[in-house]
Amino acid sequence: MKNYKAMESALIHGGIFGDPLTGAVNVPIYQTSTYRQEGIGLDVKWEYSRTGNPTRAALEALIAELEGGTAGFAFASGMAAITAVLSLFRAGDRILISSNVYGGTYRVLDKVFRQFDIRYGIVDTTDLSALESAIAPDVKAILVESPANPLMTVTDLAAVSALAKGYGILSIVDNTFMTPYLQQPLKLGADIVIHSATKYLGGHSDLVAGLVLVNSDALAKQLAFLQNATGGVLAPFDAFLLMRGIKTLSVRMDRHVENAQKAAEWLKGTPAVKLVYYPGLPDDPGYEINRKQARNGGAMISFELDERHDFRKFFTSLKLITLAESLGGVESLVCHPATMTHAAIPREIRVKVGITDNLIRLSIGIENIHDLLADLEQAILESEE
Ligand SMILES: *Cc1c(COP(=O)(O)O)cnc(C)c1O
């Protein structure tokens, strides 16, 4: 029986709370590969830690509850989670992906799954009629992110899920940027939710992990089989660290978002900034749809400096905000999509879709907002040509 109603409480008490054996308020780290069996042919709950581990199981129960799923699966990285989900498909199947899907998702489809004749099609999922006209008999799934990197493009998750359902195909949502605290795609009709828990769920830039959530028994059975068969499971210590991070998700996200909202408004009012991409701003093209499906705009912002500013100088002038891959940690991180996350895309195509050389992506941390704005301000000044 659950003795709480709100997400903030579920983050702490959800799944399996503590250790019934000792009363410890934290689930222990079951650092074991195998388990003693009482005899031959008996039905055992735990047999081998690739198949199941109590620490990992506690995390899986917790995240399933948070996303409103019936089953959760923890993997050694977001990419291991995505690989397991893509392993649901067969040669000849096609998966439609948003045009700005995570680079690693595109890479594994293009360089790995294509070798097995699992194909992909790229569509602008913000355009529902374009998406619908891309659905052909070989299309078996639609994979989307909202907001999507790096222009924080918003896709209508309920509409995409309904469309997929109508054609009898799966809808898959990578919910890394929002977390279940801000957005719950299964409740909007999605069939599968994926996370890179490396980001906000872990929250401290100290682990790499991936999660998959479903709310159908058939999919749960297939994913349990694939998790065990392909073996990219999360280690017990990392499962523990991830549960530790999830406990503070609501307070961290509240501060992340409060800072992001202020930073986006400040950037908007800064003459050196040409464009600001943040679905929490009322004049952002994704604002209305995002508001319908998510608690707020999240904490990822991209912006474009005008031509009078040198992006290289901007990055080297930052003193507090760190230039690094990844996002979602307590510390603010900044990255240069053109040479980092989206370097694989040819320049003409990049620039055409808005990923210009002067585009900067910010993962706003939970530091003091005045310190963050002061750092941005001095770096913008320094970068003036
Ligand atoms: C980082 C990321 C991934 C990949 O996750 P890893 O944990 O790095 O393997 C997938 N999707 C999104 C949206 C991400 O940001």
Coordinates of N, CA, C and O and ligand atoms in Angstrom, one line a residue, residues 76-82 101-105 145 147-149 174-177 194-199 207-210 326-327 361, ligand 1:
A76 N 23.6 -0.3 -18.7 CA 24.9 0.3 -18.4 C 25.1 1.6 -19.0 O 26.1 2.4 -18.6
S77 N 24.3 2.0 -19.9 CA 24.3 3.4 -20.5 C 23.0 3.7 -21.2 O 22.3 2.7 -21.5
G78 N 22.8 4.9 -21.5 CA 21.6 5.2 -22.4 C 21.7 4.5 -23.7 O 20.7 4.0 -24.2
M79 N 22.9 4.4 -24.3 CA 23.0 3.7 -25.6 C 22.8 2.2 -25.4 O 22.2 1.6 -26.4
A80 N 23.1 1.6 -24.3 CA 22.8 0.2 -24.1 C 21.3 0.0 -24.0 O 20.7 -1.0 -24.5
A81 N 20.6 1.0 -23.4 CA 19.2 0.9 -23.3 C 18.5 1.1 -24.7 O 17.6 0.3 -25.0
I82 N 19.0 2.0 -25.5 CA 18.5 2.2 -26.8 C 18.8 1.0 -27.7 O 17.9 0.5 -28.5
V101 N 17.2 13.9 -33.5 CA 17.4 12.8 -32.5 C 18.9 12.8 -32.0 O 19.8 13.3 -32.7
Y102 N 19.1 12.4 -30.8 CA 20.4 12.3 -30.2 C 21.4 11.6 -31.2 O 21.1 10.6 -31.8
G103 N 22.6 12.2 -31.3 CA 23.6 11.8 -32.3 C 23.9 10.3 -32.1 O 24.1 9.6 -33.1
G104 N 24.0 9.8 -30.9 CA 24.4 8.4 -30.7 C 23.3 7.4 -31.2 O 23.5 6.3 -31.6
T105 N 22.0 7.9 -31.1 CA 20.9 7.1 -31.6 C 20.9 7.0 -33.1 O 20.8 5.9 -33.6
E145 N 12.2 12.7 -29.4 CA 12.6 13.4 -28.2 C 11.9 14.7 -28.1 O 11.7 15.3 -29.2
P147 N 11.8 18.1 -25.3 CA 12.5 18.9 -26.3 C 13.7 18.2 -26.9 O 14.3 17.5 -26.2
A148 N 14.0 18.5 -28.2 CA 15.1 17.8 -28.8 C 16.3 18.7 -29.0 O 16.1 19.9 -29.3
N149 N 17.4 18.1 -28.9 CA 18.7 18.8 -29.0 C 19.0 19.2 -30.5 O 18.8 18.4 -31.3
D174 N 12.4 9.2 -26.0 CA 13.6 9.4 -25.2 C 13.3 10.6 -24.3 O 13.3 11.7 -24.8
N175 N 13.1 10.4 -23.0 CA 12.7 11.4 -22.1 C 13.8 12.0 -21.2 O 13.6 12.6 -20.2
T176 N 15.0 11.8 -21.7 CA 16.2 12.2 -21.0 C 16.2 13.7 -20.5 O 16.5 14.0 -19.4
F177 N 15.8 14.6 -21.5 CA 15.8 16.0 -21.2 C 14.8 16.5 -20.1 O 15.0 17.5 -19.5
I194 N 12.6 5.8 -22.9 CA 14.0 5.6 -22.7 C 14.6 6.8 -21.9 O 14.2 7.9 -22.1
H195 N 15.6 6.5 -21.1 CA 16.4 7.5 -20.5 C 17.9 7.3 -20.6 O 18.3 6.2 -20.4
S196 N 18.6 8.4 -20.8 CA 20.0 8.3 -20.4 C 20.0 8.9 -19.0 O 19.9 10.1 -18.8
A197 N 20.1 8.0 -18.0 CA 20.0 8.4 -16.6 C 21.4 9.0 -16.2 O 21.5 9.5 -15.1
T198 N 22.3 9.0 -17.1 CA 23.6 9.7 -16.9 C 23.3 11.2 -16.7 O 24.1 11.8 -16.0
K199 N 22.2 11.7 -17.2 CA 21.9 13.1 -17.2 C 21.2 13.5 -15.9 O 21.7 13.4 -14.8
L207 N 28.1 9.2 -13.0 CA 27.8 7.8 -13.5 C 27.2 7.8 -14.9 O 26.7 8.8 -15.3
V208 N 27.3 6.7 -15.5 CA 26.7 6.5 -16.8 C 25.6 5.3 -16.7 O 26.0 4.3 -16.2
A209 N 24.4 5.6 -17.1 CA 23.3 4.6 -17.0 C 22.2 4.8 -17.9 O 22.0 6.0 -18.4
G210 N 21.4 3.8 -18.2 CA 20.3 3.9 -19.1 C 19.1 3.2 -18.6 O 19.3 2.2 -17.8
S326 N 27.8 16.1 -22.3 CA 26.9 15.8 -21.3 C 26.1 17.0 -20.8 O 26.3 18.1 -21.2
L327 N 25.2 16.7 -19.9 CA 24.2 17.7 -19.4 C 23.5 17.1 -18.2 O 23.7 15.9 -17.8
R361 N 25.1 25.7 -26.6 CA 24.1 24.9 -25.8 C 24.5 25.0 -24.3 O 25.6 24.7 -24.0
Ligands
LIG1 C1 23.2 11.3 -23.5 C2 22.0 10.9 -24.2 C3 21.8 9.6 -24.7 C4 22.9 8.5 -24.6 O1 23.1 8.1 -23.2 P1 24.5 7.6 -22.6 O2 24.1 7.4 -21.2 O3 25.5 8.7 -22.9 O4 24.8 6.3 -23.3 C5 20.6 9.3 -25.3 N1 19.7 10.2 -25.5 C6 19.8 11.5 -25.1 C7 18.7 12.5 -25.3 C8 21.0 11.9 -24.4 O5 21.2 13.2 -24.0

